[in-house]
Amino acid sequence: MNVAEFLHSRKWMYRAGWLLFVLSLAWGFHVAALVIQWRSFFPQRVNGIHFVGLILLTLALFSNLVLWASRVAWRPIPPRMTWKVLLIGFLVLNTSLVFFLPGIAQIYGYWLWLMAFAILTWALLFLPPAPATKSGRTLPWQPGGADVSDDVPEIVWIALAVTIFWLAVTAVNYVGGRYQRKPTVAADPREPVALTSYVKDSANLFQAGEQQRLTASLAAFEHATSNQIAVAIYPRLPAEEQ
C-alpha cells in the first residue's frame, strides 16, 4: 500500500487516528498538572479573552466524548448530518483554543490530539465507507456492527446540554462579578490631602463660626503681606509621621 492508498483508506486512516489519540492521552495528565500549578500557566486575573479560552477548554474536553461516541457512525452508509455538524464544529473549536490560551500551543500533546481529531473526522465524514459483507453486516474490525444505530447517542446530547448549562451559569457569574460595584473604602483621616481652603479641620475642634473667622483672618493676612498661611488639623498624626 502506497501513501496515496493509505490516505484514501478509511480503515487505515481510522486506525491511525485512534493510535494518535491514544498517544496524546499523556496531554490530559499534563493539563491536570498545569491546573494544579494554575499561577504559572493561567493569569491570576482572568480577563475576557482568557475566560473564553477556559470555556473552550471545557468544551474541548467534552469533545472527547463526542469523538468516542462517533464510533457508531462507522457504517457502510454515509454518516448523518448531525455527526458532520458535531465533529466539524468541535474540530474548529479545538483549533481555536490556542488563540485564547496561547500556553496550550506549548504542549506537544495538544497538537497530537488535534491531529488525531482531524484524521478521525476526515476518515468518518469524507472517506468512502467500507462495503458491507454479503450478510449485510459490517466487517469485523468495524466498531459497532450493523445492529447498532448510527444516530448520535442520547447520552451525548444530555451531557452536552448539562455542560452548556453549567458554562452559561459560570459566564453569568463571571460577568456579574466583573460589573459588581466595588465597596467604597473610607478614606484614612490621618492621610494628608491637598488643601482647598485656608483651614482644614478634620478633627472638628473649631466651634461654629470660629473656622470662618480664622479663614477670613488668614485671607486678609495673605492680601496684606503676600504670604500665605494654611491650618490643617488631624485627629491623629498623618500615617507617614508615625
Tab-separated table of C-alpha atoms in Angstrom:
chain	number	residue	atom	x	y	z
A	1	MET	CA	0.000	0.000	0.000
A	2	ASN	CA	1.456	3.347	-1.048
A	3	VAL	CA	0.911	6.692	0.672
A	4	ALA	CA	-1.965	7.741	-1.598
A	5	GLU	CA	-3.825	4.484	-0.964
A	6	PHE	CA	-3.214	4.827	2.767
A	7	LEU	CA	-4.594	8.396	2.840
A	8	HIS	CA	-7.715	7.264	0.974
A	9	SER	CA	-8.275	4.140	3.039
A	10	ARG	CA	-10.986	4.751	5.598
A	11	LYS	CA	-9.918	1.693	7.561
A	12	TRP	CA	-6.257	2.627	7.951
A	13	MET	CA	-6.838	6.344	8.457
A	14	TYR	CA	-9.338	5.491	11.180
A	15	ARG	CA	-6.832	3.243	12.900
A	16	ALA	CA	-4.068	5.841	12.573
A	17	GLY	CA	-6.310	8.487	14.118
A	18	TRP	CA	-7.072	6.376	17.172
A	19	LEU	CA	-3.405	5.492	17.550
A	20	LEU	CA	-2.514	9.197	17.682
A	21	PHE	CA	-5.373	9.786	20.104
A	22	VAL	CA	-4.051	7.134	22.499
A	23	LEU	CA	-0.539	8.585	22.264
A	24	SER	CA	-1.915	12.024	23.141
A	25	LEU	CA	-3.536	10.845	26.391
A	26	ALA	CA	-0.462	11.992	28.305
A	27	TRP	CA	-1.581	15.531	27.401
A	28	GLY	CA	-4.549	15.100	29.721
A	29	PHE	CA	-2.252	14.410	32.674
A	30	HIS	CA	-0.140	17.409	31.660
A	31	VAL	CA	-3.206	19.653	31.692
A	32	ALA	CA	-4.111	18.348	35.172
A	33	ALA	CA	-0.630	19.303	36.359
A	34	LEU	CA	-0.995	22.757	34.825
A	35	VAL	CA	-4.310	23.286	36.583
A	36	ILE	CA	-2.606	22.436	39.887
A	37	GLN	CA	0.108	24.975	39.021
A	38	TRP	CA	-2.522	27.494	37.937
A	39	ARG	CA	-0.448	30.625	38.544
A	40	SER	CA	2.402	29.535	36.286
A	41	PHE	CA	0.156	28.764	33.316
A	42	PHE	CA	-3.016	30.818	33.549
A	43	PRO	CA	-3.166	34.516	34.500
A	44	GLN	CA	-4.000	35.335	38.109
A	45	ARG	CA	-6.611	37.814	36.947
A	46	VAL	CA	-8.696	36.191	34.234
A	47	ASN	CA	-9.737	38.717	31.597
A	48	GLY	CA	-12.439	38.252	28.990
A	49	ILE	CA	-10.177	36.563	26.416
A	50	HIS	CA	-8.776	34.073	28.895
A	51	PHE	CA	-12.251	33.348	30.242
A	52	VAL	CA	-13.454	32.467	26.734
A	53	GLY	CA	-10.385	30.249	26.457
A	54	LEU	CA	-11.343	28.393	29.614
A	55	ILE	CA	-14.858	27.915	28.235
A	56	LEU	CA	-13.386	26.497	25.015
A	57	LEU	CA	-11.049	24.268	27.019
A	58	THR	CA	-14.037	22.767	28.830
A	59	LEU	CA	-15.822	22.132	25.527
A	60	ALA	CA	-12.622	20.671	24.071
A	61	LEU	CA	-12.505	18.140	26.885
A	62	PHE	CA	-16.169	17.338	26.207
A	63	SER	CA	-15.381	16.770	22.518
A	64	ASN	CA	-13.522	13.592	23.515
A	65	LEU	CA	-16.868	12.078	24.460
A	66	VAL	CA	-18.289	13.074	21.076
A	67	LEU	CA	-15.298	11.555	19.312
A	68	TRP	CA	-15.637	8.298	21.206
A	69	ALA	CA	-19.391	8.124	20.542
A	70	SER	CA	-18.769	8.700	16.828
A	71	ARG	CA	-17.626	5.076	16.556
A	72	VAL	CA	-21.260	4.177	15.963
A	73	ALA	CA	-21.145	6.315	12.806
A	74	TRP	CA	-18.780	3.800	11.234
A	75	ARG	CA	-21.299	2.301	8.857
A	76	PRO	CA	-21.396	1.177	5.204
A	77	ILE	CA	-23.620	4.208	4.565
A	78	PRO	CA	-22.827	7.950	4.560
A	79	PRO	CA	-22.796	9.483	8.082
A	80	ARG	CA	-25.744	11.534	9.260
A	81	MET	CA	-25.676	15.313	9.112
A	82	THR	CA	-25.693	15.521	12.910
A	83	TRP	CA	-22.333	13.775	13.037
A	84	LYS	CA	-20.926	16.142	10.433
A	85	VAL	CA	-22.058	19.187	12.427
A	86	LEU	CA	-20.729	17.839	15.733
A	87	LEU	CA	-17.352	16.626	14.514
A	88	ILE	CA	-16.552	19.572	12.244
A	89	GLY	CA	-17.850	22.054	14.820
A	90	PHE	CA	-15.707	20.623	17.614
A	91	LEU	CA	-12.695	20.401	15.298
A	92	VAL	CA	-12.966	24.142	14.616
A	93	LEU	CA	-13.497	24.832	18.330
A	94	ASN	CA	-10.489	22.750	19.353
A	95	THR	CA	-8.312	24.515	16.786
A	96	SER	CA	-9.343	27.981	18.004
A	97	LEU	CA	-8.297	27.113	21.553
A	98	VAL	CA	-4.710	28.292	21.012
A	99	PHE	CA	-5.856	31.825	20.125
A	100	PHE	CA	-7.426	32.292	23.556
A	101	LEU	CA	-4.991	30.226	25.653
A	102	PRO	CA	-1.606	30.543	23.898
A	103	GLY	CA	0.038	28.383	26.560
A	104	ILE	CA	-1.755	25.358	25.101
A	105	ALA	CA	0.396	25.667	21.985
A	106	GLN	CA	3.453	24.772	24.068
A	107	ILE	CA	2.063	21.311	24.792
A	108	TYR	CA	3.108	18.866	22.074
A	109	GLY	CA	0.327	16.505	23.074
A	110	TYR	CA	-2.242	19.129	22.117
A	111	TRP	CA	-1.105	19.084	18.504
A	112	LEU	CA	-1.006	15.282	18.549
A	113	TRP	CA	-4.564	15.204	19.919
A	114	LEU	CA	-5.747	17.812	17.419
A	115	MET	CA	-4.209	15.820	14.563
A	116	ALA	CA	-5.961	12.673	15.808
A	117	PHE	CA	-9.290	14.518	15.952
A	118	ALA	CA	-8.796	15.844	12.416
A	119	ILE	CA	-7.818	12.437	10.987
A	120	LEU	CA	-10.768	10.663	12.614
A	121	THR	CA	-13.146	13.363	11.383
A	122	TRP	CA	-11.724	13.057	7.884
A	123	ALA	CA	-11.985	9.268	7.916
A	124	LEU	CA	-15.578	9.187	9.169
A	125	LEU	CA	-17.020	12.021	7.123
A	126	PHE	CA	-15.110	12.244	3.872
A	127	LEU	CA	-13.633	8.857	3.013
A	128	PRO	CA	-15.850	6.295	1.261
A	129	PRO	CA	-17.462	3.788	3.654
A	130	ALA	CA	-16.255	0.234	3.591
A	131	PRO	CA	-18.635	-2.141	1.828
A	132	ALA	CA	-20.766	-4.478	3.872
A	133	THR	CA	-20.445	-8.232	3.676
A	134	LYS	CA	-22.912	-10.406	1.792
A	135	SER	CA	-24.846	-10.955	5.009
A	136	GLY	CA	-25.383	-7.192	5.324
A	137	ARG	CA	-23.216	-6.909	8.423
A	138	THR	CA	-20.146	-4.694	8.589
A	139	LEU	CA	-16.672	-6.134	8.650
A	140	PRO	CA	-15.361	-7.498	11.973
A	141	TRP	CA	-12.918	-4.629	12.502
A	142	GLN	CA	-15.671	-2.047	12.126
A	143	PRO	CA	-16.839	-0.928	15.594
A	144	GLY	CA	-20.479	-1.309	16.443
A	145	GLY	CA	-21.592	-3.660	13.709
A	146	ALA	CA	-24.805	-3.459	11.766
A	147	ASP	CA	-27.069	-3.914	14.785
A	148	VAL	CA	-26.111	-0.599	16.365
A	149	SER	CA	-27.902	2.623	15.411
A	150	ASP	CA	-25.758	5.295	13.770
A	151	ASP	CA	-27.709	8.113	15.449
A	152	VAL	CA	-25.961	10.332	17.983
A	153	PRO	CA	-26.465	8.586	21.359
A	154	GLU	CA	-28.875	10.359	23.690
A	155	ILE	CA	-26.268	10.402	26.454
A	156	VAL	CA	-24.146	12.715	24.285
A	157	TRP	CA	-26.988	15.218	23.894
A	158	ILE	CA	-27.766	15.086	27.615
A	159	ALA	CA	-24.131	15.580	28.574
A	160	LEU	CA	-23.790	18.439	26.067
A	161	ALA	CA	-26.903	20.158	27.447
A	162	VAL	CA	-25.630	19.858	31.035
A	163	THR	CA	-22.204	21.172	30.031
A	164	ILE	CA	-23.624	24.167	28.169
A	165	PHE	CA	-25.961	24.965	31.075
A	166	TRP	CA	-23.080	24.848	33.551
A	167	LEU	CA	-20.930	27.045	31.306
A	168	ALA	CA	-23.804	29.529	30.913
A	169	VAL	CA	-24.184	29.810	34.704
A	170	THR	CA	-20.427	30.280	35.022
A	171	ALA	CA	-20.455	33.019	32.364
A	172	VAL	CA	-23.328	34.845	34.093
A	173	ASN	CA	-21.487	34.743	37.418
A	174	TYR	CA	-18.280	35.942	35.762
A	175	VAL	CA	-19.956	38.873	34.016
A	176	GLY	CA	-21.892	39.770	37.167
A	177	GLY	CA	-18.718	39.711	39.230
A	178	ARG	CA	-16.875	41.984	36.806
A	179	TYR	CA	-19.601	44.642	36.848
A	180	GLN	CA	-20.412	44.349	40.507
A	181	ARG	CA	-19.818	47.651	42.255
A	182	LYS	CA	-16.777	47.549	44.469
A	183	PRO	CA	-17.330	48.572	48.127
A	184	THR	CA	-16.288	52.102	48.929
A	185	VAL	CA	-13.278	52.265	51.197
A	186	ALA	CA	-13.391	55.059	53.731
A	187	ALA	CA	-10.500	57.471	53.477
A	188	ASP	CA	-7.995	57.434	56.305
A	189	PRO	CA	-8.449	60.725	58.187
A	190	ARG	CA	-4.763	60.659	59.041
A	191	GLU	CA	-3.784	60.724	55.387
A	192	PRO	CA	-2.761	64.248	54.308
A	193	VAL	CA	-4.829	65.657	51.449
A	194	ALA	CA	-4.430	68.682	49.211
A	195	LEU	CA	-5.756	71.821	50.929
A	196	THR	CA	-8.539	73.688	49.159
A	197	SER	CA	-9.007	76.400	51.782
A	198	TYR	CA	-7.037	78.210	54.446
A	199	VAL	CA	-8.366	75.971	57.213
A	200	LYS	CA	-8.824	72.165	57.171
A	201	ASP	CA	-10.361	70.897	60.429
A	202	SER	CA	-10.565	67.088	60.128
A	203	ALA	CA	-10.698	66.764	63.938
A	204	ASN	CA	-13.722	69.117	64.254
A	205	LEU	CA	-12.087	71.188	67.003
A	206	PHE	CA	-13.452	74.586	65.964
A	207	GLN	CA	-16.751	75.799	67.286
A	208	ALA	CA	-19.403	77.204	64.979
A	209	GLY	CA	-18.149	80.375	63.313
A	210	GLU	CA	-14.539	80.008	64.511
A	211	GLN	CA	-13.306	78.355	61.310
A	212	GLN	CA	-14.928	81.110	59.207
A	213	ARG	CA	-13.327	83.867	61.282
A	214	LEU	CA	-9.892	82.208	61.115
A	215	THR	CA	-10.269	81.738	57.362
A	216	ALA	CA	-11.129	85.418	56.940
A	217	SER	CA	-8.115	86.449	59.039
A	218	LEU	CA	-5.714	84.268	57.031
A	219	ALA	CA	-7.116	85.601	53.758
A	220	ALA	CA	-6.627	89.175	54.944
A	221	PHE	CA	-3.081	88.353	56.053
A	222	GLU	CA	-2.217	86.984	52.599
A	223	HIS	CA	-3.736	90.039	50.925
A	224	ALA	CA	-1.708	92.420	53.122
A	225	THR	CA	1.655	90.618	53.131
A	226	SER	CA	1.521	88.316	50.032
A	227	ASN	CA	2.468	85.485	52.412
A	228	GLN	CA	0.125	82.532	52.727
A	229	ILE	CA	-0.587	80.520	55.858
A	230	ALA	CA	-2.810	77.422	55.987
A	231	VAL	CA	-4.000	75.490	59.030
A	232	ALA	CA	-4.642	71.734	58.894
A	233	ILE	CA	-5.840	69.832	61.968
A	234	TYR	CA	-5.928	65.998	62.023
A	235	PRO	CA	-7.338	63.733	64.748
A	236	ARG	CA	-4.042	61.852	64.623
A	237	LEU	CA	-0.681	62.330	63.060
A	238	PRO	CA	-0.512	61.565	59.328
A	239	ALA	CA	0.429	57.954	58.578
A	240	GLU	CA	3.974	58.722	57.348
A	241	GLU	CA	4.770	60.630	60.526
A	242	GLN	CA	4.271	57.592	62.806
